[in-house]
Short mmCIF file of C-alpha atoms in Angstrom, two decimals:
data_model
loop_
_atom_site.label_atom_id
_atom_site.label_comp_id
_atom_site.label_asym_id
_atom_site.label_seq_id
_atom_site.Cartn_x
_atom_site.Cartn_y
_atom_site.Cartn_z
CA UNK W 1 -1.11 24.18 31.98
CA UNK W 2 -0.98 20.76 32.39
CA UNK W 3 2.26 19.32 34.07
CA UNK W 4 2.97 16.93 30.76
CA UNK W 5 2.98 20.22 28.74
CA UNK W 6 5.40 22.19 30.72
CA UNK W 7 8.72 22.82 29.41
CA UNK W 8 10.99 20.00 30.28
CA UNK W 9 13.31 21.26 33.55
CA UNK W 10 16.91 22.04 33.61
CA UNK W 11 17.35 18.63 35.49
CA UNK W 12 15.76 16.37 32.97
CA UNK W 13 17.70 18.19 29.89
CA UNK W 14 20.91 17.84 31.48
CA UNK W 15 20.20 13.87 31.99
CA UNK W 16 19.50 14.06 28.33
CA UNK W 17 22.57 15.85 27.37
CA UNK W 18 25.06 13.63 29.88
CA UNK W 19 23.72 10.43 27.80
CA UNK W 20 24.26 11.66 24.49
CA UNK W 21 20.64 13.03 23.15
CA UNK W 22 21.06 16.74 21.84
CA UNK W 23 17.70 18.16 21.60
CA UNK W 24 16.97 20.34 18.71
CA UNK W 25 13.48 21.69 19.80
CA UNK W 26 12.19 22.59 23.50
CA UNK W 27 10.85 19.13 25.06
CA UNK W 28 7.92 18.89 27.35
CA UNK W 29 8.21 17.24 30.56
CA UNK W 30 6.36 14.31 29.00
CA UNK W 31 8.90 14.12 26.30
CA UNK W 32 11.73 14.59 28.28
CA UNK W 33 10.37 11.94 30.70
CA UNK W 34 9.70 9.17 28.06
CA UNK W 35 13.56 9.54 26.57
CA UNK W 36 14.89 9.27 29.73
CA UNK W 37 12.87 6.27 30.65
CA UNK W 38 14.26 4.85 26.80
CA UNK W 39 17.43 5.79 27.98
CA UNK W 40 17.41 3.41 30.81
CA UNK W 41 17.09 6.46 33.50
CA UNK W 42 14.56 7.28 35.75
CA UNK W 43 12.96 11.24 36.73
CA UNK W 44 13.34 10.26 40.06
CA UNK W 45 16.92 9.01 39.90
CA UNK W 46 18.45 11.98 38.26
CA UNK W 47 20.95 14.04 40.37
CA UNK W 48 19.30 17.00 41.92
CA UNK W 49 20.28 20.52 41.25
CA UNK W 50 23.19 22.03 43.48
CA UNK W 51 22.17 23.85 46.70
CA UNK W 52 22.93 27.63 46.63
CA UNK W 53 24.58 26.91 50.29
CA UNK W 54 27.62 27.25 51.83
CA UNK W 55 26.84 23.59 53.52
CA UNK W 56 27.59 20.28 51.83
CA UNK W 57 24.10 18.71 50.43
CA UNK W 58 22.94 15.65 52.08
CA UNK W 59 24.38 12.60 50.38
CA UNK W 60 21.73 10.94 48.14
CA UNK W 61 21.12 7.22 48.63
CA UNK W 62 23.15 4.56 46.66
CA UNK W 63 20.28 3.07 45.23
CA UNK W 64 16.70 4.45 44.92
CA UNK W 65 13.70 2.51 46.54
CA UNK W 66 11.58 0.25 44.35
CA UNK W 67 8.52 2.95 45.17
CA UNK W 68 10.49 5.85 43.36
CA UNK W 69 10.99 3.64 40.42
CA UNK W 70 7.12 3.87 39.78
CA UNK W 71 6.40 7.28 41.00
CA UNK W 72 6.15 8.58 37.70
CA UNK W 73 3.67 7.35 35.03
CA UNK W 74 4.93 6.55 31.48
CA UNK W 75 3.43 9.56 29.24
CA UNK W 76 -0.29 8.47 28.03
CA UNK W 77 0.71 8.22 24.34
CA UNK W 78 3.04 5.44 25.41
CA UNK W 79 0.56 3.61 27.16
CA UNK W 80 -2.35 3.78 24.31
CA UNK W 81 0.43 2.63 22.17
CA UNK W 82 1.11 -0.54 23.77
CA UNK W 83 -2.53 -1.29 23.94
CA UNK W 84 -2.50 -1.55 19.96
CA UNK W 85 0.37 -3.72 19.81
CA UNK W 86 1.81 -7.18 20.38
CA UNK W 87 5.49 -7.90 21.29
CA UNK W 88 6.69 -8.74 17.92
CA UNK W 89 4.96 -5.19 16.68
CA UNK W 90 6.62 -3.40 18.86
CA UNK W 91 10.42 -5.26 17.74
CA UNK W 92 9.23 -4.37 14.11
CA UNK W 93 8.24 -0.85 15.01
CA UNK W 94 11.92 -0.12 16.55
CA UNK W 95 13.46 -1.79 13.67
CA UNK W 96 11.71 0.56 11.33
CA UNK W 97 12.25 3.61 13.33
CA UNK W 98 16.06 2.49 13.47
CA UNK W 99 16.19 2.40 9.76
CA UNK W 100 14.50 5.53 9.24
CA UNK W 101 16.86 7.38 11.97
CA UNK W 102 20.19 6.05 9.65
CA UNK W 103 18.22 6.79 6.54
CA UNK W 104 17.21 10.05 7.46
CA UNK W 105 20.20 11.27 9.73
CA UNK W 106 21.06 14.62 7.49
CA UNK W 107 16.88 15.12 7.00
CA UNK W 108 15.88 15.47 10.69
CA UNK W 109 17.78 13.37 12.62
CA UNK W 110 16.77 14.63 15.97
CA UNK W 111 13.24 13.65 15.05
CA UNK W 112 14.31 10.51 13.86
CA UNK W 113 16.30 9.70 17.50
CA UNK W 114 13.56 10.57 19.34
CA UNK W 115 11.17 7.86 17.75
CA UNK W 116 13.93 5.08 18.38
CA UNK W 117 13.96 6.15 21.94
CA UNK W 118 10.05 5.88 22.58
CA UNK W 119 10.30 2.57 20.48
CA UNK W 120 12.84 1.46 22.48
CA UNK W 121 10.55 2.66 25.81
CA UNK W 122 7.16 1.11 24.18
CA UNK W 123 9.16 -2.20 24.15
CA UNK W 124 10.91 -2.31 27.38
CA UNK W 125 7.46 -1.24 29.25
CA UNK W 126 5.99 -3.69 27.58
CA UNK W 127 8.10 -6.56 28.58
CA UNK W 128 8.38 -4.98 31.97
CA UNK W 129 4.47 -4.95 32.44
CA UNK W 130 4.53 -8.68 31.86
CA UNK W 131 6.40 -9.09 35.04
CA UNK W 132 3.99 -6.34 37.42
CA UNK W 133 1.03 -7.33 39.08
CA UNK W 134 -2.43 -6.80 37.00
CA UNK W 135 -2.77 -3.70 39.64
CA UNK W 136 0.70 -2.00 38.59
CA UNK W 137 0.66 -2.49 35.01
CA UNK W 138 0.74 0.29 32.93
CA UNK W 139 -0.95 -0.88 30.02
CA UNK W 140 -2.72 -4.04 30.95
CA UNK W 141 -3.95 -5.46 27.40
CA UNK W 142 -4.71 -8.84 26.38
CA UNK W 143 -0.97 -10.34 25.38
CA UNK W 144 0.42 -8.79 28.41
CA UNK W 145 -1.87 -10.26 30.82
CA UNK W 146 -1.78 -13.43 29.13
CA UNK W 147 2.15 -13.35 29.89
CA UNK W 148 1.89 -12.28 33.16
CA UNK W 149 -0.64 -15.30 33.58
CA UNK W 150 1.92 -17.99 31.74
CA UNK W 151 4.91 -16.60 32.89
CA UNK W 152 5.95 -13.18 34.44
CA UNK W 153 3.94 -13.91 37.67
CA UNK W 154 6.83 -15.77 39.07
CA UNK W 155 9.23 -12.54 38.65
CA UNK W 156 9.42 -9.31 40.42
CA UNK W 157 9.25 -6.11 37.43
CA UNK W 158 12.72 -6.11 36.28
CA UNK W 159 14.32 -2.58 35.73
CA UNK W 160 14.73 -0.85 32.11
CA UNK W 161 18.60 -2.02 32.31
CA UNK W 162 17.69 -5.75 32.75
CA UNK W 163 14.97 -5.67 30.19
CA UNK W 164 17.16 -4.12 27.48
CA UNK W 165 20.00 -6.68 28.16
CA UNK W 166 17.74 -9.69 27.85
CA UNK W 167 16.05 -8.06 24.81
CA UNK W 168 19.65 -7.37 23.40
CA UNK W 169 21.04 -10.85 23.87
CA UNK W 170 17.81 -12.62 22.74
CA UNK W 171 17.41 -10.20 19.31
CA UNK W 172 21.03 -10.65 18.44
CA UNK W 173 20.96 -14.35 18.69
CA UNK W 174 17.26 -15.73 17.41
CA UNK W 175 15.77 -12.84 14.47
CA UNK W 176 12.08 -13.82 15.41
CA UNK W 177 12.34 -15.06 18.93
CA UNK W 178 9.37 -12.25 19.70
CA UNK W 179 6.80 -14.06 17.45
CA UNK W 180 8.05 -17.71 17.69
CA UNK W 181 9.62 -18.40 21.04
CA UNK W 182 8.22 -15.90 23.70
CA UNK W 183 8.92 -17.71 26.62
CA UNK W 184 12.50 -17.08 25.95
CA UNK W 185 12.27 -13.65 27.42
CA UNK W 186 11.64 -15.27 30.63
CA UNK W 187 14.45 -17.96 30.92
CA UNK W 188 16.97 -15.93 29.81
CA UNK W 189 15.44 -12.96 32.61
CA UNK W 190 15.94 -16.21 35.40
CA UNK W 191 19.22 -16.93 34.09
CA UNK W 192 20.82 -13.54 33.97
CA UNK W 193 18.71 -12.21 37.07
CA UNK W 194 17.72 -15.23 39.26
CA UNK W 195 17.18 -12.26 42.13
CA UNK W 196 14.13 -11.47 40.24
CA UNK W 197 12.61 -14.80 40.84
CA UNK W 198 9.75 -14.57 43.29
CA UNK W 199 10.51 -16.26 46.84
CA UNK W 200 7.45 -18.43 47.13
#
């Protein structure tokens, strides 16, 4: 059995529960990983299982290493989806999933929540990829490469949390910024996270 199809570990399920997600069915490792990424977490940074020993375990590092952040690749369905959509499509898809979740909360709320989480994840990954070196991109499609060449090459890859802060700020102010003023993402990223600018 391929690791993506194996049942989610207790550690992943505990992380999801601690962040308010209550699965109504068994999740695979792949689905749990997508949800964790969409909630701003990282599989590598979730706390380890308690050790069944009488001694205290070694303390965990305060901040994960940047290599650990990229150690778990996003699932193939997320990458395949990004190759077919541009920035505005991903936002429209997220809004559609959110409306469906609100409207269908009584029918199948868990499936609707999962679709919203996946849409968040896809959108975040799109913008993170525009700041990654092309050799490290998860989904190197036309628009992502174009944005990297124009704007993103000036930045280190932001975290999911940083991207979500920028997206949230822009979405609340300009309804169609990601259709008409894409450069605002990078200007906002620079203003809020100047440490991400590459030193020349």
